[in-house]
CSV table of C-alpha atoms in Angstrom, one decimal:
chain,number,residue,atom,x,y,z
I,1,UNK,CA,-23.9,-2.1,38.8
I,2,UNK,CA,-24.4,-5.9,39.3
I,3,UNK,CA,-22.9,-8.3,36.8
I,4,UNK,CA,-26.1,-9.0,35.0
I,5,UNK,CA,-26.9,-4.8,34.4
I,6,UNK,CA,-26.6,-3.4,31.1
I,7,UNK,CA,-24.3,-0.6,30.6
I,8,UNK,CA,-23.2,2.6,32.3
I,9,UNK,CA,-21.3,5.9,31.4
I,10,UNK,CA,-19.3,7.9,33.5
I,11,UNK,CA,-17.6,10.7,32.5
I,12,UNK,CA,-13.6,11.3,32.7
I,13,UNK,CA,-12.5,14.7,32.0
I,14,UNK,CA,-12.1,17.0,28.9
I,15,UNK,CA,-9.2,17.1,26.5
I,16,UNK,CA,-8.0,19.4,23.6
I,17,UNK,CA,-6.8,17.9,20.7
I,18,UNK,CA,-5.5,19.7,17.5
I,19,UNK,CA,-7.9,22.8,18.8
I,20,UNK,CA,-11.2,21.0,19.4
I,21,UNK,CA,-12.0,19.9,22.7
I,22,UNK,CA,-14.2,16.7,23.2
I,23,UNK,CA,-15.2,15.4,26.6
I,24,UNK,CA,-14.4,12.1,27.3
I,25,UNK,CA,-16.7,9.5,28.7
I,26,UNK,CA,-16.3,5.8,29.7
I,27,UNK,CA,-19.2,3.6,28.6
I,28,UNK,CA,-18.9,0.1,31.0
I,29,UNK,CA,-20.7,-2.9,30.1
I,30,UNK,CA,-20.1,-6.2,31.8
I,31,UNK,CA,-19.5,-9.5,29.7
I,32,UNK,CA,-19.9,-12.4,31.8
I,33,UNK,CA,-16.6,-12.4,33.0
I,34,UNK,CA,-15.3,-8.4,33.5
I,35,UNK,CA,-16.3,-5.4,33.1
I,36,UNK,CA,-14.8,-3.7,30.0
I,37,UNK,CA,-15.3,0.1,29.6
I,38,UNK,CA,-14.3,1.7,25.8
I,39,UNK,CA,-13.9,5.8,25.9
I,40,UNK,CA,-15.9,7.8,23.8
I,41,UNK,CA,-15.1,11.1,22.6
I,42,UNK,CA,-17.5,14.0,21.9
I,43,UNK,CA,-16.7,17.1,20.0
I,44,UNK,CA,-17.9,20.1,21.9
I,45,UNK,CA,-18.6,22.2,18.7
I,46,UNK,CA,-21.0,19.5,17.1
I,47,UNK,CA,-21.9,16.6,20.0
I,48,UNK,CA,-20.8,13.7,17.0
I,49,UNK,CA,-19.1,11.0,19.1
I,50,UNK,CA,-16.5,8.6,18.4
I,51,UNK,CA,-15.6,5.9,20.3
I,52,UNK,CA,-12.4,4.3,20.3
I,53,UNK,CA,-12.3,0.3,19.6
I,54,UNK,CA,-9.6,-0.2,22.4
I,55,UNK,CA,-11.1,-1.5,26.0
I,56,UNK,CA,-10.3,-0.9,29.6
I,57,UNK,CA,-10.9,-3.9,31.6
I,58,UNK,CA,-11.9,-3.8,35.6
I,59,UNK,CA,-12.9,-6.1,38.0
I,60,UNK,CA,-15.7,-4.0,38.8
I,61,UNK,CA,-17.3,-0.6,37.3
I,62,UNK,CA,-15.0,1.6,39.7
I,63,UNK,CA,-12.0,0.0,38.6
I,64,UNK,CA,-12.1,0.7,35.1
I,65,UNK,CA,-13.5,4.2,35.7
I,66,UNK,CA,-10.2,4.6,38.0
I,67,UNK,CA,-8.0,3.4,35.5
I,68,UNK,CA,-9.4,5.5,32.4
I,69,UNK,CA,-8.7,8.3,35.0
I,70,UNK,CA,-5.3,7.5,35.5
I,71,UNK,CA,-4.4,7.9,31.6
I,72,UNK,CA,-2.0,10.3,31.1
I,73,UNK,CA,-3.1,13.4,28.1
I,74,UNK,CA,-0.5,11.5,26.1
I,75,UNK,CA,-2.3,8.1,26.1
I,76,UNK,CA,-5.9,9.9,26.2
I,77,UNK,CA,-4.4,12.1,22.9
I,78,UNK,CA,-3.4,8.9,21.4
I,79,UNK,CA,-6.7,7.1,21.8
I,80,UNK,CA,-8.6,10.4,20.5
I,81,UNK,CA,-6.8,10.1,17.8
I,82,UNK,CA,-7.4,6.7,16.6
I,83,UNK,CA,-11.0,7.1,17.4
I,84,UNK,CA,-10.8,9.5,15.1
I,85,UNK,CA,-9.1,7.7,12.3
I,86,UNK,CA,-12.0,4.7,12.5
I,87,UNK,CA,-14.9,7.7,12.0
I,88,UNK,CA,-18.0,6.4,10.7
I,89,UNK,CA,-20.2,8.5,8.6
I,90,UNK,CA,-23.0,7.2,10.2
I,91,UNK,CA,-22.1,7.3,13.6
I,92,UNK,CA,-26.2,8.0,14.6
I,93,UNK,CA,-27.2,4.4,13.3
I,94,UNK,CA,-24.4,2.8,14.5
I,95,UNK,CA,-24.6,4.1,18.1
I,96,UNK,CA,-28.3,3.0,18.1
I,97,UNK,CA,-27.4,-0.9,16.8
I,98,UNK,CA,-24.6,-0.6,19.5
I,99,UNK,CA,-27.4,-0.2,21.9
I,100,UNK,CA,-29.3,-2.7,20.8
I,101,UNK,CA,-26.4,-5.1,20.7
I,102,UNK,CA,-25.9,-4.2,24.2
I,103,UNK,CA,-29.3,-4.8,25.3
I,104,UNK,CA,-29.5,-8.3,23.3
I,105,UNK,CA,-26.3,-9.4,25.1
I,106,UNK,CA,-28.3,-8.2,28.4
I,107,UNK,CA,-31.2,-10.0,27.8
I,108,UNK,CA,-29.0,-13.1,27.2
I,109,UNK,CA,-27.4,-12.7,31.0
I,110,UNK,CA,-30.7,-12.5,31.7
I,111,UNK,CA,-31.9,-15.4,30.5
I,112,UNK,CA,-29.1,-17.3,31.4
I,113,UNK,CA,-29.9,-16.7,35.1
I,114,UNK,CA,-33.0,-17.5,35.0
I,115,UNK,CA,-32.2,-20.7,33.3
I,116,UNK,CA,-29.6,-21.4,36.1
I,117,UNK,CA,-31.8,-20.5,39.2
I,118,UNK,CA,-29.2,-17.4,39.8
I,119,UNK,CA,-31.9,-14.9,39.2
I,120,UNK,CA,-35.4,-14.5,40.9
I,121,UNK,CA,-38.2,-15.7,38.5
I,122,UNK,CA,-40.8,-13.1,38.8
I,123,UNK,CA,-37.7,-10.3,38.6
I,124,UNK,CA,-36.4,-12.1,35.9
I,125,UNK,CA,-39.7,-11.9,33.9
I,126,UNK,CA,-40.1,-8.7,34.8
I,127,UNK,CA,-36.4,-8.2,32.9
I,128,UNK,CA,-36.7,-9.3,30.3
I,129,UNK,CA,-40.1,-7.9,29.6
I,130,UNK,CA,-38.8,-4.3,29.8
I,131,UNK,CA,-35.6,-5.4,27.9
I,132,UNK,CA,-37.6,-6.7,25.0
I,133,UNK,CA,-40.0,-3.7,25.4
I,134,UNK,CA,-36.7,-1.0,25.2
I,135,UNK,CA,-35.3,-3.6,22.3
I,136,UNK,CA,-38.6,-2.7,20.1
I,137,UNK,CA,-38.3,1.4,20.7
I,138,UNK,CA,-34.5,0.8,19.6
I,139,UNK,CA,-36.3,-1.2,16.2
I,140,UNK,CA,-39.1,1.4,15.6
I,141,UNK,CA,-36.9,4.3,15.4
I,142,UNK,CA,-33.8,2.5,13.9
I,143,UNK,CA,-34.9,4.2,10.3
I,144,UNK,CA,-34.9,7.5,11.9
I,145,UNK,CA,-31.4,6.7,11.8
I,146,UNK,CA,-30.6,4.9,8.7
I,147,UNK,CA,-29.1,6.7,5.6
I,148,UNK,CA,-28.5,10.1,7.9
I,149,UNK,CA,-24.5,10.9,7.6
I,150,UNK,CA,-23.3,12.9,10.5
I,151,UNK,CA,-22.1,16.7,9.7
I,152,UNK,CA,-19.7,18.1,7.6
I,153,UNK,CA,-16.7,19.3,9.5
């Protein structure tokens, strides 16, 4: 993953928690300066996903991958659970404008490398092209989305 790519998940292992078991992924995104990775927990019973507003800093993709790894079921318990505490009832819309949050602040590396000479013109273009195209599929189906509250548990 180069510093200008959007992000990436990579999946860390399955827990149990209070009888339910979610697997447990780390999504990694790269902000200019690290590479910050936030887990996200999905119930195996119903797929709804919750992601927990804590971050995991690397210096590269790997590293934060290794160091989500390295969390002991105590600290992956405690972060499931406070995940779980901030649950949205819309969690459908609000992964979808966390994608296109993600893709804006992409096109905006983007952009920025072009201004600076640090990226290839024609690749560039090329970029931001498809990030704008995959912005406006994110904007079309966004009211697929809206006003739809996740399952009852």
């Amino acid at each position: 993953m180069s510093p200008a790519s959007a992000t990436s998940d990579h999946p860390i292992r399955t827990i149990t928690l209070d009888g339910e078991k979610y697997a447990v992924v780390l999504r990694v995104g790269y902000d200019g300066i690290e590479y910050l990775g936030r887990l996200r927990f999905t119930e195996a019973s119903s797929s709804v996903t919750y992601q927990d507003h804590g971050s995991i800093p690397g210096i590269s993709v790997l590293d934060a991958v290794r160091k989500a790894k390295e969390f002991s079921e105590g600290d992956m318990s405690q972060r499931c659970h406070r995940a779980l505490a901030e649950k949205r009832r819309f969690s459908k819309l609000r992964n979808t404008t966390d994608e296109m949050i993600s893709k804006i602040k992409y096109l905006n590396r983007v952009a920025i490398g072009l201004e600076k000479g640090l990226i290839d013109p024609a690749g560039g273009k090329q970029e931001l092209d498809e990030v704008q195209a995959q912005l406006l599929e994110i904007v079309r189906n966004l009211r697929l989305h809206a006003g739809v509250e996740d399952e009852p548990e």
